[in-house]
Amino acid sequence: MGLKLYNSLTRRKEEFKPLKEGRVGIYVCGPTVYGHPHLGHAKSYVSFDVLVRYLCYLGYSVTYVQNITDVGHLTDDADEGEDKLIVAARKERKHPMALAEYYTRSYFEDMDRLNCVRPDISPRASGHIVEQIELVKTLLEKGYAYEVNGSVYFDVSKFDDYGKLSRRNVDEMLAGARVEVSPEKRKPVDFALWKKAEPNHIMQWPSPWGAGFPGWHLECSVMSMKYLGKTIDIHGGGLENQFPHHECEIAQSEAANGVQFVRFWIHHNMTTIDGQKMGKSLDNFITLKQAFSGAHERLTRSYDPLAVRQLILNSHYRSPLDFSDAALFAAQSGYQKITETVKAVRKRMPAAGKGQTDKEVVEQLKKMREKFETAMNDDLNTSVALSVLFELVRLTQKLLEDSNTTMGTLNLADVLFDRLGGDVLGIVKDEYPQTGETDEEMLDEVLDKFNIFVEIRSLARENKDFELSDAIRGYLSTSAVMIEDRPDGSFLEDLDGFLKRYKDLKKRGRKEDAEKYKNIIINKFAKWYGK
RNA sequence: GGCGGCGUAGCCAAGAGGCCUAAGGCGACGGUUUGCAAAACCGUUAUUCGCCGGUUCGAAUCCGGCCGCCGCCUCCA
């Protein structure tokens, strides 16, 4: 059985077959870069990242295109709003392109941390103005568009299929239109292809209709066509963009090319925070940087980027996902369980016996892989796929308990972690840094201060002074630091996460907060040490 | 008002007519291990799937009604 995907166009799960044998072209609506990416972006791009990863796992050669919207996205769809970037740029007193560049970098940085594989092509809308003008010309020539006073609109009445994706009836929409309609439009549903720019508009380009800028929907049609061809296998995006954005893309592309635009439309569902819709107006969105550093009032701690990723994969991409501190916390625990198991098996492998591989284990692992693939083939059921990874965790722990387990057997488990947990789900890393390993002197200094206590405690334990050793551990735990006693010594197990917070703050340029944090740590210990 | 979705254990979340006397994770509790913890391991934690009817030999899964929640139709990933 091959991969089945839910196609929004037909509202059914369909067997996925690419247009060209063995090759897949996928286009995903990327971010408008006017702010730091938030948890909603994470759900979106992790979902499509897993799709791309799984297609690769199945052996397809994938071309993944994801645009960067750095111009032309108006603040409302009545075509009367301002460009989002210009609004944001004015607020920050920067050139819109400087702002776009800054947030584009921020976006890639956060996506890297979420272990999203970078798209093969990340085209910028501003870099494709020429092509966009060409498409508008084509639409005018073919009679699908009309020019009014320096702006060009798409004439929806000329395109019979308008509404086929969102199943909207154009006439009903006319009756229920709540948006203030631009008087230039012939019909309220018509949408802008090119907008005339006022002289003081910062981002504008010359065109046959005068100076202006492209309509928002145009870029996706143009860039997908340029890099993937007139008909693409998969187009992904958020459910909220199904209408009007994707509907308009279809109209533009199919009117211009006369062929089907997209074969599979894949839409992921939305994100809420504590059960509430996440929105600018509600001022409740959590950026990824805040989630990774814990610097948000709704969060009780910092979360590992891959724990955030795991939470996203815990539910289906077409289900809505509610981010709450409790849910993140649970994901963090589960993520650590997987991570610790992978680390343990890798640590153990070189020392394990050379004997034969356990046939029964081989059989179990094979079944797990089958279950995993069956789940993923069923419209990317990552929830079940993740459960298979936990089955693998349980099996591996059992193997580790048995001192007779051979290197070969452990290796097979590790391979499965790599392929399923790493290649496909992206929550298992190739390598994990040693606890406490840092690249900053300051961190080493702080680390040393903690380790003094570990040493003192070790001495106390040697003397069987458990009252003192417990007091030290108890004290450290109030500073969010845990001492863990293992057969091979005592370690500051949670220090890693604790220091990450300091590191994050520093990295993000929040020097004051980082400094405050650092001083609290050091002062606490100086005080204790002075007693 | 129009269109669509959801309601499964304390929490998150799969399952979409019989393999379900319902995966997996988190949490909680009991046990093994440990000076005590932590981690790990073992076990327990929904006779029941919002409520009420119906279809069926059989329903969490299909149909109808009701209640509750949410999304889109206006910018959002």
Coordinates of C-alpha atoms (C1' of nucleotides) in Angstrom, one line a residue:
Chain A
M1 CA 0.0 0.0 0.0
G2 CA 1.4 3.4 -0.9
L3 CA 1.0 6.8 0.5
K4 CA -2.5 8.3 0.8
L5 CA -3.0 12.0 1.3
Y6 CA -6.2 13.9 2.1
N7 CA -6.8 16.2 -0.9
S8 CA -8.8 19.3 0.1
L9 CA -9.8 19.6 -3.5
T10 CA -11.7 16.3 -3.6
R11 CA -12.2 16.1 0.2
R12 CA -11.0 12.5 0.2
K13 CA -7.9 10.6 0.9
E14 CA -6.3 9.7 -2.4
E15 CA -3.4 7.5 -3.4
F16 CA -0.5 9.8 -4.0
K17 CA 1.1 9.5 -7.4
P18 CA 3.3 12.2 -8.7
L19 CA 3.0 13.6 -12.3
K20 CA 6.5 12.4 -13.1
E21 CA 7.6 9.0 -11.9
G22 CA 9.8 9.2 -8.9
R23 CA 9.8 13.0 -8.7
V24 CA 7.7 15.3 -6.6
G25 CA 7.3 19.0 -6.8
I26 CA 5.8 20.6 -3.7
Y27 CA 5.0 24.3 -3.0
V28 CA 4.2 25.5 0.5
C29 CA 2.9 29.0 1.3
G30 CA 5.7 30.6 3.4
P31 CA 5.7 33.3 6.0
T32 CA 5.2 37.0 5.6
V33 CA 8.3 38.3 7.2
Y34 CA 7.1 41.2 9.4
G35 CA 7.6 39.6 12.8
H36 CA 9.3 36.7 14.6
P37 CA 7.9 33.3 13.8
H38 CA 5.5 31.9 16.4
L39 CA 4.0 28.6 17.4
G40 CA 1.5 28.7 14.5
H41 CA 4.4 28.8 12.0
A42 CA 5.9 25.9 13.8
K43 CA 2.8 23.7 13.3
S44 CA 2.6 24.7 9.7
Y45 CA 6.2 24.1 8.7
V46 CA 6.9 21.1 10.9
S47 CA 3.8 19.4 9.3
F48 CA 5.1 20.0 5.8
D49 CA 8.6 19.2 6.8
V50 CA 7.5 15.7 7.8
L51 CA 5.6 15.3 4.5
V52 CA 8.8 16.2 2.6
R53 CA 10.9 14.0 4.8
Y54 CA 8.5 11.1 4.4
L55 CA 8.4 11.5 0.6
C56 CA 12.2 11.3 0.6
Y57 CA 12.1 8.3 2.9
L58 CA 9.8 6.6 0.3
G59 CA 12.5 7.3 -2.3
Y60 CA 11.1 10.2 -4.2
S61 CA 13.3 13.0 -5.5
V62 CA 11.6 16.0 -4.0
T63 CA 11.8 19.7 -5.0
Y64 CA 10.5 21.7 -2.1
V65 CA 9.7 25.4 -2.8
Q66 CA 8.5 27.7 0.0
N67 CA 8.2 31.4 -0.7
I68 CA 9.1 34.3 1.5
T69 CA 6.5 37.1 1.3
D70 CA 8.4 40.3 1.5
V71 CA 5.9 42.5 -0.4
G72 CA 2.4 42.8 -1.5
H73 CA 0.5 41.3 1.4
L74 CA -2.1 43.8 2.3
T75 CA -3.5 44.1 5.8
D76 CA -7.0 43.4 4.6
D77 CA -8.5 41.7 1.6
A78 CA -10.6 44.6 0.5
D79 CA -7.5 45.7 -1.3
E80 CA -7.7 48.9 0.7
G81 CA -5.2 48.1 3.4
E82 CA -1.5 48.8 3.6
D83 CA 1.3 46.4 2.9
K84 CA 2.1 44.6 6.2
L85 CA 5.7 45.1 5.9
I86 CA 5.4 48.8 5.3
V87 CA 3.3 49.2 8.4
A88 CA 5.8 47.2 10.5
A89 CA 8.7 49.0 9.0
R90 CA 7.3 52.4 9.8
K91 CA 6.8 51.2 13.4
E92 CA 10.4 50.1 13.6
R93 CA 11.8 53.0 11.5
K94 CA 13.5 50.7 9.1
H95 CA 13.4 50.2 5.4
P96 CA 10.9 47.5 4.6
M97 CA 13.5 45.4 2.9
A98 CA 15.8 45.7 5.9
L99 CA 13.0 44.5 8.1
A100 CA 12.2 41.7 5.7
E101 CA 15.8 40.5 5.7
Y102 CA 15.9 40.6 9.5
Y103 CA 12.8 38.6 10.0
T104 CA 13.7 36.2 7.2
R105 CA 16.9 35.3 9.1
S106 CA 14.9 35.0 12.3
Y107 CA 12.6 32.6 10.5
F108 CA 15.3 30.4 9.2
E109 CA 17.0 30.4 12.5
D110 CA 13.9 29.1 14.3
M111 CA 13.1 26.6 11.6
D112 CA 16.6 25.2 11.8
R113 CA 16.2 24.7 15.5
L114 CA 12.9 22.9 14.9
N115 CA 15.0 20.7 12.7
C116 CA 13.0 21.6 9.6
V117 CA 14.9 20.8 6.5
R118 CA 15.4 23.9 4.5
P119 CA 13.4 24.2 1.3
D120 CA 15.3 23.6 -1.9
I121 CA 14.2 27.1 -3.1
S122 CA 13.1 30.0 -0.9
P123 CA 12.0 32.5 -3.5
R124 CA 11.3 36.1 -2.5
A125 CA 8.2 37.8 -3.9
S126 CA 10.2 41.0 -4.4
G127 CA 12.6 39.1 -6.6
H128 CA 9.9 38.0 -9.0
I129 CA 8.2 41.3 -9.8
V130 CA 9.0 40.9 -13.5
E131 CA 7.4 37.5 -13.7
Q132 CA 4.4 38.8 -11.8
I133 CA 3.9 41.6 -14.3
E134 CA 4.1 39.1 -17.1
L135 CA 1.4 37.0 -15.6
V136 CA -0.9 40.0 -15.2
K137 CA -0.2 40.8 -18.9
T138 CA -1.2 37.3 -19.9
L139 CA -4.4 37.5 -17.9
L140 CA -5.3 40.8 -19.5
E141 CA -4.6 39.5 -22.9
K142 CA -6.8 36.5 -22.3
G143 CA -9.6 38.6 -21.0
Y144 CA -9.6 37.4 -17.4
A145 CA -8.6 40.8 -16.0
Y146 CA -9.3 44.5 -16.4
E147 CA -7.4 47.6 -15.7
V148 CA -8.9 50.5 -13.8
N149 CA -6.9 53.7 -13.0
G150 CA -3.5 52.0 -12.7
S151 CA -4.7 48.9 -10.9
V152 CA -5.5 45.5 -12.4
Y153 CA -8.2 43.2 -11.1
F154 CA -9.1 39.6 -11.8
D155 CA -12.6 39.3 -13.2
V156 CA -14.0 36.4 -11.2
S157 CA -17.1 36.1 -13.4
K158 CA -14.9 35.0 -16.3
F159 CA -13.6 32.0 -14.4
D160 CA -16.3 29.4 -13.9
D161 CA -14.3 27.2 -11.5
Y162 CA -13.9 30.0 -8.9
G163 CA -14.9 28.4 -5.6
K164 CA -14.1 24.8 -6.4
L165 CA -11.6 24.5 -3.6
S166 CA -13.4 26.3 -0.8
R167 CA -16.8 25.3 -2.1
R168 CA -18.1 28.8 -2.0
N169 CA -20.9 30.1 -4.1
V170 CA -19.9 33.4 -5.6
D171 CA -23.5 34.8 -5.6
E172 CA -24.0 34.0 -1.9
M173 CA -20.7 35.7 -1.1
L174 CA -21.9 38.8 -2.9
A175 CA -25.0 38.9 -0.8
G176 CA -23.1 38.4 2.4
A177 CA -20.1 40.6 1.7
R178 CA -19.1 42.4 4.8
V179 CA -15.9 44.0 3.5
E180 CA -16.1 47.4 2.2
V181 CA -15.9 47.0 -1.5
S182 CA -13.4 49.0 -3.6
P183 CA -15.4 51.1 -6.0
E184 CA -12.9 50.3 -8.8
K185 CA -14.0 46.6 -8.8
R186 CA -16.7 45.4 -11.1
K187 CA -17.8 42.8 -8.7
P188 CA -17.0 42.6 -5.0
V189 CA -15.3 39.2 -5.4
D190 CA -12.9 40.4 -7.9
F191 CA -9.4 40.6 -6.5
A192 CA -6.3 42.7 -7.1
L193 CA -3.5 41.5 -9.4
W194 CA -1.7 44.8 -9.4
K195 CA -2.2 47.8 -7.2
K196 CA -1.4 51.3 -8.1
A197 CA 1.0 52.9 -5.6
E198 CA 0.7 56.3 -4.2
P199 CA 3.8 58.4 -4.7
N200 CA 4.9 58.1 -1.1
H201 CA 4.5 54.3 -1.1
I202 CA 8.0 52.9 -0.3
M203 CA 7.9 49.6 -2.2
Q204 CA 6.8 50.1 -5.8
W205 CA 7.9 49.1 -9.2
P206 CA 7.2 50.4 -12.7
S207 CA 4.7 48.4 -14.8
P208 CA 2.7 48.9 -18.0
W209 CA 0.0 50.3 -15.8
G210 CA 2.2 52.8 -13.9
A211 CA 4.1 52.5 -10.7
G212 CA 2.6 49.9 -8.3
F213 CA 3.0 46.7 -6.5
P214 CA 1.7 43.1 -7.0
G215 CA -1.4 41.7 -5.3
W216 CA -0.7 39.1 -2.6
H217 CA -2.1 36.1 -4.4
L218 CA 0.0 36.6 -7.5
E219 CA 3.4 35.6 -6.1
C220 CA 2.5 32.0 -5.3
S221 CA 1.1 31.4 -8.8
V222 CA 4.2 32.9 -10.4
M223 CA 6.9 31.3 -8.3
S224 CA 5.4 27.8 -8.2
M225 CA 5.0 28.0 -12.0
K226 CA 8.6 29.2 -12.5
Y227 CA 10.2 26.5 -10.3
L228 CA 7.8 23.6 -10.5
G229 CA 5.9 24.0 -13.7
K230 CA 2.3 24.7 -14.7
T231 CA 0.9 21.7 -12.8
I232 CA 2.4 20.9 -9.5
D233 CA 2.0 17.7 -7.4
I234 CA 1.4 19.2 -4.0
H235 CA 0.5 22.6 -2.7
G236 CA 0.4 23.1 1.0
G237 CA -0.7 25.8 3.3
G238 CA -2.9 26.7 6.3
L239 CA -6.6 26.1 6.3
E240 CA -7.2 29.8 6.8
N241 CA -5.6 30.4 3.4
Q242 CA -7.9 28.1 1.6
F243 CA -10.1 31.1 0.9
P244 CA -9.4 33.5 -0.5
H245 CA -5.7 33.0 -1.1
H246 CA -5.6 29.5 -2.6
E247 CA -8.9 30.0 -4.5
C248 CA -7.4 33.1 -6.1
E249 CA -4.2 31.2 -6.9
I250 CA -6.2 28.6 -8.8
A251 CA -8.1 31.2 -10.7
Q252 CA -5.0 33.1 -11.8
S253 CA -2.9 30.0 -12.7
E254 CA -5.6 28.0 -14.5
A255 CA -6.9 31.0 -16.3
A256 CA -3.4 31.8 -17.6
N257 CA -2.2 28.3 -18.3
G258 CA -5.3 26.5 -19.2
V259 CA -4.3 23.4 -17.3
Q260 CA -4.8 22.1 -13.8
F261 CA -2.8 24.1 -11.3
V262 CA -2.4 21.7 -8.3
R263 CA -3.1 18.0 -8.1
F264 CA -3.0 17.7 -4.3
W265 CA -4.1 20.5 -2.0
I266 CA -2.9 19.8 1.5
H267 CA -4.2 22.0 4.4
H268 CA -3.1 21.9 8.0
N269 CA -5.3 23.0 10.8
M270 CA -4.9 25.9 13.1
T271 CA -3.2 26.6 16.4
T272 CA -4.6 27.9 19.7
I273 CA -3.0 29.1 22.9
D274 CA -4.7 27.9 26.0
G275 CA -7.8 27.2 24.0
Q276 CA -7.9 30.6 22.5
K277 CA -7.4 31.6 18.9
M278 CA -4.0 33.1 18.4
G279 CA -4.1 36.5 16.9
K280 CA -2.5 39.8 16.8
S281 CA -5.5 41.6 18.2
L282 CA -5.7 39.2 21.1
D283 CA -2.0 39.7 21.8
N284 CA -1.6 36.1 23.0
F285 CA 0.8 34.7 20.5
I286 CA 4.0 33.0 21.7
T287 CA 7.0 33.3 19.5
L288 CA 9.3 30.4 19.0
K289 CA 12.1 32.3 20.6
Q290 CA 10.0 32.8 23.7
A291 CA 9.0 29.1 23.8
F292 CA 12.7 28.0 23.5
S293 CA 13.8 30.4 26.2
G294 CA 10.8 30.3 28.4
A295 CA 10.5 34.1 28.4
H296 CA 6.7 34.3 28.3
E297 CA 4.3 34.7 31.1
R298 CA 2.2 31.7 30.0
L299 CA 5.2 29.4 30.2
T300 CA 6.7 27.9 33.3
R301 CA 10.0 26.9 31.7
S302 CA 12.0 26.9 28.5
Y303 CA 11.2 24.1 26.0
D304 CA 13.5 22.2 23.8
P305 CA 12.8 23.0 20.2
L306 CA 12.5 19.4 19.4
A307 CA 10.0 18.9 22.3
V308 CA 7.9 21.6 20.6
R309 CA 8.3 19.6 17.4
Q310 CA 7.2 16.4 19.2
L311 CA 4.1 18.0 20.5
I312 CA 3.2 19.0 17.0
L313 CA 3.7 15.5 15.8
N314 CA 1.7 14.1 18.7
S315 CA -1.5 15.1 16.9
H316 CA -2.6 15.0 13.3
Y317 CA -1.8 17.9 11.0
R318 CA -5.5 18.3 10.1
S319 CA -6.5 18.6 13.7
P320 CA -6.3 21.9 15.5
L321 CA -3.5 22.0 18.1
D322 CA -3.8 23.8 21.4
F323 CA -0.5 24.9 22.9
S324 CA -0.6 25.1 26.6
D325 CA 2.2 25.0 29.1
A326 CA 0.9 21.6 30.4
A327 CA 0.9 20.2 26.9
L328 CA 4.4 21.5 26.2
F329 CA 5.6 20.2 29.5
A330 CA 4.3 16.7 28.8
A331 CA 5.9 16.7 25.4
Q332 CA 9.2 17.8 27.0
S333 CA 9.1 14.8 29.3
G334 CA 8.3 12.4 26.5
Y335 CA 11.0 13.9 24.3
Q336 CA 13.6 13.5 27.0
K337 CA 12.6 9.9 27.4
I338 CA 13.3 9.2 23.8
T339 CA 16.5 11.2 23.8
E340 CA 17.9 9.5 26.9
T341 CA 17.2 6.1 25.4
V342 CA 19.0 7.0 22.1
K343 CA 21.9 8.4 24.0
A344 CA 22.1 5.3 26.2
V345 CA 22.1 2.8 23.3
R346 CA 24.8 4.7 21.5
K347 CA 26.9 4.9 24.6
R348 CA 26.5 1.2 25.2
M349 CA 27.1 0.0 21.6
P350 CA 30.9 0.1 21.4
A351 CA 31.2 -1.9 24.6
A352 CA 28.6 -4.5 23.8
G353 CA 29.4 -8.1 22.9
K354 CA 30.2 -9.2 19.4
G355 CA 27.8 -12.2 19.2
Q356 CA 24.9 -12.9 16.9
T357 CA 21.9 -10.5 16.5
D358 CA 18.8 -11.6 18.3
K359 CA 16.4 -13.0 15.7
E360 CA 13.4 -12.3 17.8
V361 CA 14.4 -8.7 18.2
V362 CA 15.0 -8.5 14.4
E363 CA 11.4 -9.6 13.9
Q364 CA 10.0 -7.1 16.5
L365 CA 11.9 -4.3 14.8
K366 CA 10.6 -5.3 11.4
K367 CA 7.0 -5.2 12.7
M368 CA 7.6 -1.8 14.2
R369 CA 8.9 -0.4 10.9
E370 CA 5.8 -1.8 9.2
K371 CA 3.4 -0.3 11.7
F372 CA 5.2 3.0 11.3
E373 CA 5.0 3.0 7.6
T374 CA 1.3 2.0 7.6
A375 CA 0.6 4.9 9.9
M376 CA 2.5 7.4 7.8
N377 CA 1.0 6.1 4.6
D378 CA -2.5 6.8 6.0
D379 CA -2.4 10.6 5.5
L380 CA 0.7 11.0 7.7
N381 CA -0.6 9.7 11.0
T382 CA 2.3 11.0 13.0
S383 CA 0.5 10.3 16.3
V384 CA 0.7 6.5 15.7
A385 CA 4.1 6.9 14.2
L386 CA 5.3 8.5 17.4
S387 CA 3.7 5.7 19.4
V388 CA 5.8 3.3 17.5
L389 CA 8.9 5.2 18.5
F390 CA 7.8 4.8 22.1
E391 CA 7.4 1.1 21.6
L392 CA 11.0 1.1 20.3
V393 CA 12.1 3.0 23.4
R394 CA 10.5 0.3 25.6
L395 CA 12.2 -2.5 23.7
T396 CA 15.5 -0.8 23.7
Q397 CA 15.5 -0.2 27.4
K398 CA 14.8 -3.8 27.9
L399 CA 17.8 -4.7 25.7
L400 CA 19.9 -2.3 27.7
E401 CA 18.9 -4.0 30.9
D402 CA 20.2 -7.3 29.6
S403 CA 24.0 -7.4 29.7
N404 CA 24.1 -10.1 27.0
T405 CA 22.6 -7.9 24.3
T406 CA 25.0 -7.8 21.4
M407 CA 26.4 -4.9 19.5
G408 CA 24.6 -6.0 16.4
T409 CA 21.2 -6.1 18.1
L410 CA 21.7 -2.7 19.6
N411 CA 22.8 -1.3 16.3
L412 CA 19.6 -2.4 14.7
A413 CA 17.6 -0.5 17.3
D414 CA 19.8 2.5 16.7
V415 CA 19.3 2.3 13.0
L416 CA 15.5 2.3 13.5
F417 CA 15.8 5.4 15.8
D418 CA 17.8 7.1 13.1
R419 CA 15.6 6.3 10.2
L420 CA 12.1 6.7 11.8
G421 CA 12.8 9.1 14.6
G422 CA 15.6 11.0 12.8
D423 CA 15.1 10.9 9.1
V424 CA 11.3 11.0 9.1
L425 CA 10.1 12.6 12.3
G426 CA 13.1 14.7 12.9
I427 CA 13.1 14.4 16.7
V428 CA 16.2 12.1 17.0
K429 CA 19.5 13.9 16.4
D430 CA 22.6 12.4 14.8
E431 CA 24.7 13.6 17.7
Y432 CA 24.0 15.0 21.1
P433 CA 26.4 17.3 22.9
Q434 CA 27.8 16.2 26.2
T435 CA 26.0 17.7 29.2
G436 CA 27.7 20.8 30.4
E437 CA 29.7 21.3 27.2
T438 CA 29.7 25.0 26.5
D439 CA 31.4 27.4 24.2
E440 CA 31.3 30.4 26.5
E441 CA 33.7 31.2 29.3
M442 CA 31.0 32.7 31.4
L443 CA 29.0 29.5 31.3
D444 CA 32.0 27.5 32.3
E445 CA 32.5 29.8 35.2
V446 CA 28.9 29.3 36.3
L447 CA 29.3 25.6 35.7
D448 CA 32.3 25.5 37.9
K449 CA 30.4 27.1 40.7
F450 CA 27.8 24.4 40.5
N451 CA 30.3 21.7 40.4
I452 CA 32.0 22.8 43.6
F453 CA 28.8 21.7 45.3
V454 CA 28.8 18.4 43.5
E455 CA 32.3 17.8 44.9
I456 CA 31.4 18.9 48.4
R457 CA 28.4 16.7 48.3
S458 CA 30.5 13.7 47.1
L459 CA 32.8 14.2 50.1
A460 CA 29.8 14.4 52.4
R461 CA 28.4 11.2 51.0
E462 CA 31.7 9.4 51.4
N463 CA 31.5 10.4 55.1
K464 CA 27.9 9.1 55.1
D465 CA 26.8 12.6 56.0
F466 CA 23.5 12.2 54.2
E467 CA 21.9 15.1 56.0
L468 CA 24.4 17.5 54.4
S469 CA 24.3 15.8 51.0
D470 CA 20.5 16.0 50.9
A471 CA 20.6 19.6 52.0
I472 CA 22.9 20.4 49.1
R473 CA 20.8 18.7 46.6
G474 CA 17.7 20.2 48.1
Y475 CA 19.2 23.6 47.9
L476 CA 20.4 23.2 44.3
S477 CA 16.9 22.0 43.3
T478 CA 15.4 25.3 44.4
S479 CA 17.6 26.9 41.8
A480 CA 16.2 24.6 39.2
V481 CA 19.3 22.4 39.3
M482 CA 19.2 18.7 40.0
I483 CA 22.0 16.5 41.1
E484 CA 21.6 13.0 39.8
D485 CA 23.6 10.1 41.3
R486 CA 24.6 7.5 38.8
P487 CA 26.8 4.4 39.2
D488 CA 29.6 6.4 37.5
G489 CA 29.3 9.5 39.6
S490 CA 27.1 12.5 40.4
F491 CA 26.0 14.9 37.7
L492 CA 24.2 18.2 37.3
E493 CA 21.6 16.7 35.0
D494 CA 19.2 19.6 34.6
L495 CA 21.9 22.2 34.4
D496 CA 21.9 21.9 30.7
G497 CA 18.4 23.2 30.3
F498 CA 18.8 25.7 33.1
L499 CA 21.8 27.3 31.5
K500 CA 20.2 27.2 28.1
R501 CA 17.9 29.9 29.4
Y502 CA 20.7 32.1 30.2
K503 CA 22.4 31.4 27.0
D504 CA 19.2 32.1 25.0
L505 CA 18.7 35.4 26.6
K506 CA 22.2 36.4 25.9
K507 CA 22.1 35.2 22.4
R508 CA 18.9 37.2 21.7
G509 CA 20.7 40.3 22.9
R510 CA 18.6 40.6 26.1
K511 CA 21.8 41.4 28.0
E512 CA 20.0 42.8 31.0
D513 CA 17.8 39.8 31.5
A514 CA 20.7 37.4 31.0
E515 CA 22.9 39.4 33.4
K516 CA 20.1 39.4 36.0
Y517 CA 19.8 35.7 35.6
K518 CA 23.5 35.1 35.9
N519 CA 23.8 37.3 39.0
I520 CA 21.0 35.5 40.8
I521 CA 22.7 32.2 40.2
I522 CA 26.1 33.4 41.3
N523 CA 24.8 35.4 44.3
K524 CA 22.8 32.5 45.6
F525 CA 25.9 30.3 45.7
A526 CA 28.2 33.0 47.0
K527 CA 25.7 33.4 49.9
W528 CA 25.5 29.7 50.6
Y529 CA 29.2 29.3 50.2
G530 CA 29.9 32.1 52.7
K531 CA 28.0 30.4 55.5
Chain B
rG1 C1' -26.7 34.5 8.2
rG2 C1' -23.6 31.0 4.8
rC3 C1' -19.8 27.0 4.8
rG4 C1' -16.8 23.5 7.6
rG5 C1' -14.9 21.0 11.9
rC6 C1' -14.7 19.0 16.8
rG7 C1' -16.6 16.7 21.7
rU8 C1' -12.6 9.6 23.6
rA9 C1' -9.5 8.5 30.9
rG10 C1' -7.0 13.9 35.6
rC11 C1' -4.4 16.2 30.9
rC12 C1' -2.7 15.6 25.5
rA13 C1' -4.1 12.2 21.7
rA14 C1' -4.9 7.8 17.9
rG15 C1' -8.9 4.8 16.4
rA16 C1' -14.0 6.0 11.8
rG17 C1' -19.0 -0.6 11.4
rG18 C1' -16.8 -6.8 14.4
rC19 C1' -9.1 -7.8 15.5
rC20 C1' -11.9 -2.0 20.6
rU21 C1' -13.6 -5.9 27.3
rA22 C1' -10.4 1.7 23.0
rA23 C1' -3.0 2.8 20.7
rG24 C1' 0.7 6.0 22.6
rG25 C1' 2.5 10.1 25.7
rC26 C1' 2.1 13.1 30.3
rG27 C1' 0.5 12.8 35.3
rA28 C1' -0.8 9.9 39.5
rC29 C1' -0.4 5.4 42.5
rG30 C1' 2.0 0.5 43.9
rG31 C1' 6.4 -2.6 43.2
rU32 C1' 12.0 -3.7 41.7
rU33 C1' 16.6 -1.0 42.1
rU34 C1' 19.0 3.0 45.2
rG35 C1' 21.6 5.3 51.9
rC36 C1' 17.3 8.4 50.3
rA37 C1' 16.1 10.3 45.5
rA38 C1' 16.5 10.6 40.1
rA39 C1' 16.7 7.6 35.8
rA40 C1' 15.3 2.8 34.2
rC41 C1' 12.1 -1.5 34.6
rC42 C1' 7.3 -4.1 36.0
rG43 C1' 2.2 -3.3 37.3
rU44 C1' -2.5 -0.3 38.1
rU45 C1' -5.2 4.0 36.2
rA46 C1' -12.0 4.7 30.2
rU47 C1' -17.1 -2.2 30.7
rU48 C1' -16.6 3.0 27.9
rC49 C1' -16.1 7.1 23.7
rG50 C1' -21.0 14.9 25.0
rC51 C1' -26.5 13.6 25.7
rC52 C1' -31.0 11.2 23.6
rG53 C1' -33.1 8.2 20.0
rG54 C1' -32.6 5.2 15.4
rU55 C1' -30.2 1.7 11.6
rU56 C1' -27.6 -3.1 12.2
rC57 C1' -26.7 -9.8 14.2
rG58 C1' -23.1 -6.0 15.9
rA59 C1' -21.7 1.3 16.6
rA60 C1' -16.8 5.4 19.8
rU61 C1' -17.3 4.5 14.5
rC62 C1' -23.5 5.1 10.2
rC63 C1' -28.3 8.3 10.5
rG64 C1' -31.6 12.0 13.1
rG65 C1' -32.3 15.4 17.1
rC66 C1' -30.3 18.1 21.2
rC67 C1' -26.3 20.4 24.2
rG68 C1' -21.3 22.4 24.2
rC69 C1' -16.8 24.2 21.8
rC70 C1' -14.0 26.0 17.6
rG71 C1' -12.6 27.7 12.6
rC72 C1' -13.4 30.2 7.8
rC73 C1' -16.6 33.8 5.3
rU74 C1' -12.0 40.4 7.4
rC75 C1' -5.3 40.2 8.3
rC76 C1' -3.1 35.8 10.0
rA77 C1' 0.8 29.8 9.4

